[in-house]
Amino acid sequence: MAAVIRFESLSKTYRSGDVEVHAVRDVSFEVQAGEFVAIMGASGSGKSTMMNILGCLDQPTSGRYLLDGIDVSQLGRDALADIRNQKLGFVFQGFNLLSRTSALENVELPLMYARSPQSAKELHGRALTALETVGLGGRAGHHPNQLSGGQQQRVAIARALVNEPALLLADEPTGNLDSRTSIEIMETFQTLNERGMTIVMVTHEHDIALFTKRNVVMRDGVIVSDIRVPQRSVARDELRRLDAATKTAQLAP
Amino acid sequence: MKLAATFRIALRALRRNKMRSVLTMLGIIIGVGAVIAMVGIGNGARAQVETQIASLGKNMILIFSGSTTSSGVRTGWGSAGTLKIEDAEAIAREIPTVASVSPEIRSTAQVAAGNQNWLTQLLGEGPDYFEMRQWEIAAGATFTEQEVRAASKVAVIGRTTATQLFGSADPVGQVIRVKNVPFLITGLLKPKGMSLMGSDQDDVVIVPYTTAMKRLTGDVKLRSINVQAVSAKSLPQTQQQITALLRQRHRIASGMDDDFTVRGQQEIAEMATATSKILTYLLGAIAFVSLLVGGIGIMNIMLVSVTERTREIGIRMAVGAHGRDILLQFLVEAVTLGCLGGVLGIGLGYAASEIISRLTDWPTTIPLFMVFLSFTFSAVIGIAFGLYPAWKAAALNPIDALRYE
Ligand SMILES: Nc1ncnc2c1ncn2[C@@H]1O[C@H](COP(=O)(O)OP(=O)(O)O)[C@@H](O)[C@H]1O
Ligand SMILES: [Mg+2]
């Protein structure tokens, strides 16, 4: 079976004036269908740069990026937009929701730009289903400023899922969230992964990376380690343990 | 994306900044308003002038005593008193293209009937005057050639004067006193309305010019002579011949200015409409500048809007919007601004021309195609000035737009 993602000697160089920053240098790696990968590394090691290229938001300076066997580096703007719309779901650290727009409409956004037109009713139905998947069916009419950080990130995840992409990409999805909310997001990711979705996410937190199946560590734009997670954490169990601990704390005098 | 959804997004964006949107539209509103008002006023003035020209009569030439060109300064028409009865007779006799002639004397006079008094316009005219001006009689009859020759004390009065002196009673057969001279009213004229100069033509008492000279003014000079040419085609030729004849009769050496003024009907109408033309041009200039400023205003606000919403653009692109979708979104917003401004401007223009119509008594009319044209033009301005900002938004790179702070 072909890899979902295949980087071949991929590099990205930023040039600002005379200064050249080699954010990603000659990286080759593959992700197979059904994997759940965490990309780790210190700040400035090139994680976001890699994610943006993975998400077809940015183009590599050199090398090839094959997505589902298609050389994405050769595609034009509109073709890339269609790939982002159909094949990928992207979750950002800062949520990137449209403010003053309801959760439901935020989730509808990718459907509105889908090339196959749908009725408004279909749109609502699918967006609502996606919101229910992330446990926010009851908050469809809420605006982002009426939702907690965790809830906003769930809306963003619902938006990423609404076109039923094969690949979910997330750049530090828990970076702005407290630890319990982070684990809840990981629970959602684990559930999605169990259902067959390929997920690649960036995190610099080790305990978060332990919820994934594979950890790729970057330093100065190169991959320095790529290991299978030996002992995965299960988010559902972690949450139960946290609940128990809270109860004990409350019972104590 | 569907156009309906694009419109919804644009409307919502505009509603979010209500004040800003309205201020942006102001240029378009004023511009379109001025265009509509201009057309309304222009049309009204033209219609008014046309009825007034018609009310002058057909193929009329007016000869005033006094020059309009001496040392470039216009001395009042009819003030110099250089025209004589003999001039009028000579014109009638010697110029073949002249159909009829009526010498004219004009003054204001206090007239009385019973215990009613009224200050009115007194005209001394020839017997053909009423036919020349196509001024019909409502009751009674006009005075005759014999009555003119005999300088009879008969009068034909206008509707306004009749109402002032007799109320709703029939004035024909009644006697009015002008400067203590009794006149028998032989006829009542049909109303003619406002003159080109804006005076009430029906506020008038018309008597034979002979009677006016003998009994009232004691003068032998005429204020003016009304001449009717046989056809519209012969008007210029007739005017030239009148000028030549009068110069000869008045012994004016070549190179010297005329001591009279000959004006065709059309020239008089044109002079009278000069003010409304100036008003039209002024409004036209305001309209043009406003529309230009309005367009630039739209462009400015759209550029600000694109900058403000760079992240939004990034988000839309990240989830699959094509450049075309973004372009359309901002273009629709600009066009909506233009069209909305156009609609409000049309309303403003209607209101303005209605007010002016009330103030001036001009029947302002605004043709429907002008409304469509203004609306379309507003939309075009929206497109023209929205295109660059929209294109700028569409050309953004998704990742740069997302990174924008
Ligand atoms: N738009 C940019 N222009 C110039 N340099 C950049 C830009 N984005 C990132 N970089 C540089 O590239 C390197 C990698 O950045 P990034 O991929 O954001 O790292 P990480 O996400 O791992 O913190 C850093 O040195 C950063 O300064
Ligand atoms: Mg980063």
mmCIF file of C-alpha atoms in Angstrom, chain A residues 8-181:
data_model
loop_
_atom_site.group_PDB
_atom_site.id
_atom_site.type_symbol
_atom_site.label_atom_id
_atom_site.label_comp_id
_atom_site.label_asym_id
_atom_site.label_seq_id
_atom_site.Cartn_x
_atom_site.Cartn_y
_atom_site.Cartn_z
ATOM 1 C CA GLU A 8 11.465 13.123 -0.649
ATOM 2 C CA SER A 9 14.522 15.240 0.307
ATOM 3 C CA LEU A 10 12.267 18.092 1.140
ATOM 4 C CA SER A 11 13.718 21.484 2.134
ATOM 5 C CA LYS A 12 12.266 24.844 3.002
ATOM 6 C CA THR A 13 14.431 27.951 3.142
ATOM 7 C CA TYR A 14 13.108 31.324 4.293
ATOM 8 C CA ARG A 15 14.885 34.316 2.920
ATOM 9 C CA SER A 16 14.498 37.669 4.570
ATOM 10 C CA GLY A 17 16.937 40.136 3.072
ATOM 11 C CA ASP A 18 20.425 38.626 3.150
ATOM 12 C CA VAL A 19 19.612 36.150 5.885
ATOM 13 C CA GLU A 20 18.677 32.630 4.892
ATOM 14 C CA VAL A 21 16.907 30.385 7.393
ATOM 15 C CA HIS A 22 16.933 26.695 6.580
ATOM 16 C CA ALA A 23 13.755 25.773 8.447
ATOM 17 C CA VAL A 24 13.557 22.233 6.998
ATOM 18 C CA ARG A 25 16.629 20.570 5.501
ATOM 19 C CA ASP A 26 16.521 17.611 3.191
ATOM 20 C CA VAL A 27 13.881 15.711 5.134
ATOM 21 C CA SER A 28 12.557 12.388 3.838
ATOM 22 C CA PHE A 29 9.855 10.502 5.675
ATOM 23 C CA GLU A 30 6.635 8.608 5.171
ATOM 24 C CA VAL A 31 3.336 8.240 6.966
ATOM 25 C CA GLN A 32 1.121 5.220 6.237
ATOM 26 C CA ALA A 33 -2.645 5.147 6.378
ATOM 27 C CA GLY A 34 -4.005 4.756 9.904
ATOM 28 C CA GLU A 35 -0.937 6.110 11.648
ATOM 29 C CA PHE A 36 -1.077 8.613 14.511
ATOM 30 C CA VAL A 37 2.163 10.604 14.505
ATOM 31 C CA ALA A 38 3.459 13.295 16.846
ATOM 32 C CA ILE A 39 6.121 15.634 15.512
ATOM 33 C CA MET A 40 8.184 16.945 18.399
ATOM 34 C CA GLY A 41 11.117 19.227 18.950
ATOM 35 C CA ALA A 42 12.214 22.498 20.494
ATOM 36 C CA SER A 43 10.818 25.806 19.418
ATOM 37 C CA GLY A 44 12.238 26.876 16.065
ATOM 38 C CA SER A 45 13.161 23.329 15.018
ATOM 39 C CA GLY A 46 10.945 23.485 11.922
ATOM 40 C CA LYS A 47 7.794 21.679 13.087
ATOM 41 C CA SER A 48 5.319 24.309 11.936
ATOM 42 C CA THR A 49 7.113 24.772 8.646
ATOM 43 C CA MET A 50 6.756 21.055 8.018
ATOM 44 C CA MET A 51 3.079 21.040 9.015
ATOM 45 C CA ASN A 52 2.295 23.954 6.719
ATOM 46 C CA ILE A 53 3.849 22.103 3.812
ATOM 47 C CA LEU A 54 2.008 18.924 4.821
ATOM 48 C CA GLY A 55 -1.215 20.930 4.886
ATOM 49 C CA CYS A 56 -0.583 22.400 1.397
ATOM 50 C CA LEU A 57 -0.650 25.873 2.933
ATOM 51 C CA ASP A 58 2.970 26.457 1.926
ATOM 52 C CA GLN A 59 5.239 25.118 -0.787
ATOM 53 C CA PRO A 60 8.669 23.510 -0.261
ATOM 54 C CA THR A 61 11.769 25.216 -1.672
ATOM 55 C CA SER A 62 13.047 21.889 -3.031
ATOM 56 C CA GLY A 63 12.213 18.215 -2.868
ATOM 57 C CA ARG A 64 8.961 16.423 -3.516
ATOM 58 C CA TYR A 65 5.861 15.961 -1.433
ATOM 59 C CA LEU A 66 3.586 13.135 -2.518
ATOM 60 C CA LEU A 67 0.118 13.150 -0.973
ATOM 61 C CA ASP A 68 -1.778 9.964 -1.757
ATOM 62 C CA GLY A 69 0.767 9.444 -4.554
ATOM 63 C CA ILE A 70 0.153 12.875 -6.117
ATOM 64 C CA ASP A 71 3.093 15.279 -6.389
ATOM 65 C CA VAL A 72 1.634 18.245 -4.609
ATOM 66 C CA SER A 73 4.651 20.492 -5.286
ATOM 67 C CA GLN A 74 3.615 20.665 -8.941
ATOM 68 C CA LEU A 75 0.029 21.806 -8.347
ATOM 69 C CA GLY A 76 -1.420 25.299 -8.814
ATOM 70 C CA ARG A 77 -3.212 27.437 -6.263
ATOM 71 C CA ASP A 78 -6.727 26.247 -7.043
ATOM 72 C CA ALA A 79 -5.770 22.569 -7.108
ATOM 73 C CA LEU A 80 -4.082 23.012 -3.719
ATOM 74 C CA ALA A 81 -7.199 24.737 -2.391
ATOM 75 C CA ASP A 82 -9.283 21.756 -3.502
ATOM 76 C CA ILE A 83 -6.878 19.359 -1.766
ATOM 77 C CA ARG A 84 -7.123 21.380 1.454
ATOM 78 C CA ASN A 85 -10.866 21.307 1.081
ATOM 79 C CA GLN A 86 -11.336 17.623 0.255
ATOM 80 C CA LYS A 87 -8.389 15.562 1.476
ATOM 81 C CA LEU A 88 -7.079 17.415 4.516
ATOM 82 C CA GLY A 89 -8.360 18.704 7.788
ATOM 83 C CA PHE A 90 -6.147 21.258 9.512
ATOM 84 C CA VAL A 91 -6.323 22.243 13.175
ATOM 85 C CA PHE A 92 -4.347 25.278 14.349
ATOM 86 C CA GLN A 93 -2.854 26.123 17.727
ATOM 87 C CA GLY A 94 -4.802 29.397 17.777
ATOM 88 C CA PHE A 95 -8.078 27.730 16.609
ATOM 89 C CA ASN A 96 -8.463 30.215 13.732
ATOM 90 C CA LEU A 97 -12.235 30.385 13.897
ATOM 91 C CA LEU A 98 -14.155 33.227 12.291
ATOM 92 C CA SER A 99 -15.253 35.481 15.129
ATOM 93 C CA ARG A 100 -18.832 36.773 15.254
ATOM 94 C CA THR A 101 -19.826 33.708 13.293
ATOM 95 C CA SER A 102 -21.661 30.820 14.926
ATOM 96 C CA ALA A 103 -19.990 27.474 15.576
ATOM 97 C CA LEU A 104 -22.256 25.860 13.008
ATOM 98 C CA GLU A 105 -21.353 28.378 10.300
ATOM 99 C CA ASN A 106 -17.667 27.976 11.089
ATOM 100 C CA VAL A 107 -18.025 24.237 10.539
ATOM 101 C CA GLU A 108 -20.029 24.820 7.345
ATOM 102 C CA LEU A 109 -17.194 26.873 5.856
ATOM 103 C CA PRO A 110 -15.341 24.012 4.092
ATOM 104 C CA LEU A 111 -18.672 22.720 2.745
ATOM 105 C CA MET A 112 -19.420 26.111 1.234
ATOM 106 C CA TYR A 113 -16.169 26.020 -0.701
ATOM 107 C CA ALA A 114 -16.673 22.398 -1.778
ATOM 108 C CA ARG A 115 -16.838 22.151 -5.569
ATOM 109 C CA SER A 116 -19.978 20.020 -5.507
ATOM 110 C CA PRO A 117 -22.843 22.302 -4.558
ATOM 111 C CA GLN A 118 -25.153 21.277 -1.748
ATOM 112 C CA SER A 119 -28.397 22.642 -0.430
ATOM 113 C CA ALA A 120 -28.338 24.811 2.691
ATOM 114 C CA LYS A 121 -30.206 22.022 4.490
ATOM 115 C CA GLU A 122 -27.575 19.421 3.627
ATOM 116 C CA LEU A 123 -24.889 21.848 4.755
ATOM 117 C CA HIS A 124 -26.537 22.366 8.136
ATOM 118 C CA GLY A 125 -27.066 18.642 8.570
ATOM 119 C CA ARG A 126 -23.463 17.707 7.855
ATOM 120 C CA ALA A 127 -22.044 20.537 9.957
ATOM 121 C CA LEU A 128 -24.272 19.550 12.866
ATOM 122 C CA THR A 129 -23.193 15.921 12.596
ATOM 123 C CA ALA A 130 -19.537 17.028 12.711
ATOM 124 C CA LEU A 131 -20.248 19.153 15.791
ATOM 125 C CA GLU A 132 -21.953 16.177 17.453
ATOM 126 C CA THR A 133 -18.886 14.035 16.736
ATOM 127 C CA VAL A 134 -16.808 16.387 18.893
ATOM 128 C CA GLY A 135 -19.565 16.620 21.545
ATOM 129 C CA LEU A 136 -20.717 20.161 20.754
ATOM 130 C CA GLY A 137 -24.105 19.460 19.173
ATOM 131 C CA GLY A 138 -25.746 21.666 21.772
ATOM 132 C CA ARG A 139 -23.532 24.674 21.087
ATOM 133 C CA ALA A 140 -24.145 25.070 17.358
ATOM 134 C CA GLY A 141 -25.509 28.614 17.690
ATOM 135 C CA HIS A 142 -22.746 29.865 20.001
ATOM 136 C CA HIS A 143 -20.140 32.294 18.758
ATOM 137 C CA PRO A 144 -16.440 31.608 19.467
ATOM 138 C CA ASN A 145 -16.314 34.275 22.189
ATOM 139 C CA GLN A 146 -19.089 32.418 24.019
ATOM 140 C CA LEU A 147 -17.079 29.172 24.071
ATOM 141 C CA SER A 148 -14.146 27.999 26.213
ATOM 142 C CA GLY A 149 -10.739 27.357 24.626
ATOM 143 C CA GLY A 150 -11.347 23.620 24.573
ATOM 144 C CA GLN A 151 -14.752 24.077 22.993
ATOM 145 C CA GLN A 152 -13.329 26.420 20.377
ATOM 146 C CA GLN A 153 -10.710 23.835 19.495
ATOM 147 C CA ARG A 154 -13.466 21.222 19.180
ATOM 148 C CA VAL A 155 -15.307 23.492 16.745
ATOM 149 C CA ALA A 156 -12.058 23.773 14.786
ATOM 150 C CA ILE A 157 -11.727 19.967 14.811
ATOM 151 C CA ALA A 158 -15.330 19.614 13.627
ATOM 152 C CA ARG A 159 -14.515 22.030 10.797
ATOM 153 C CA ALA A 160 -11.489 19.920 9.892
ATOM 154 C CA LEU A 161 -13.613 16.760 9.857
ATOM 155 C CA VAL A 162 -16.718 18.010 8.085
ATOM 156 C CA ASN A 163 -15.572 17.109 4.559
ATOM 157 C CA GLU A 164 -14.528 13.644 5.828
ATOM 158 C CA PRO A 165 -10.834 13.960 4.938
ATOM 159 C CA ALA A 166 -8.462 10.997 5.028
ATOM 160 C CA LEU A 167 -5.785 12.979 6.832
ATOM 161 C CA LEU A 168 -6.040 15.190 9.894
ATOM 162 C CA LEU A 169 -3.190 17.638 10.548
ATOM 163 C CA ALA A 170 -2.851 19.602 13.772
ATOM 164 C CA ASP A 171 -0.162 22.134 14.720
ATOM 165 C CA GLU A 172 0.069 22.216 18.529
ATOM 166 C CA PRO A 173 -3.685 21.674 18.939
ATOM 167 C CA THR A 174 -3.336 21.624 22.724
ATOM 168 C CA GLY A 175 -0.787 24.451 22.951
ATOM 169 C CA ASN A 176 -3.334 26.962 24.268
ATOM 170 C CA LEU A 177 -5.261 24.543 26.491
ATOM 171 C CA ASP A 178 -4.974 23.358 30.098
ATOM 172 C CA SER A 179 -3.902 19.777 30.718
ATOM 173 C CA ARG A 180 -7.336 18.260 31.311
ATOM 174 C CA THR A 181 -8.771 19.885 28.164
#
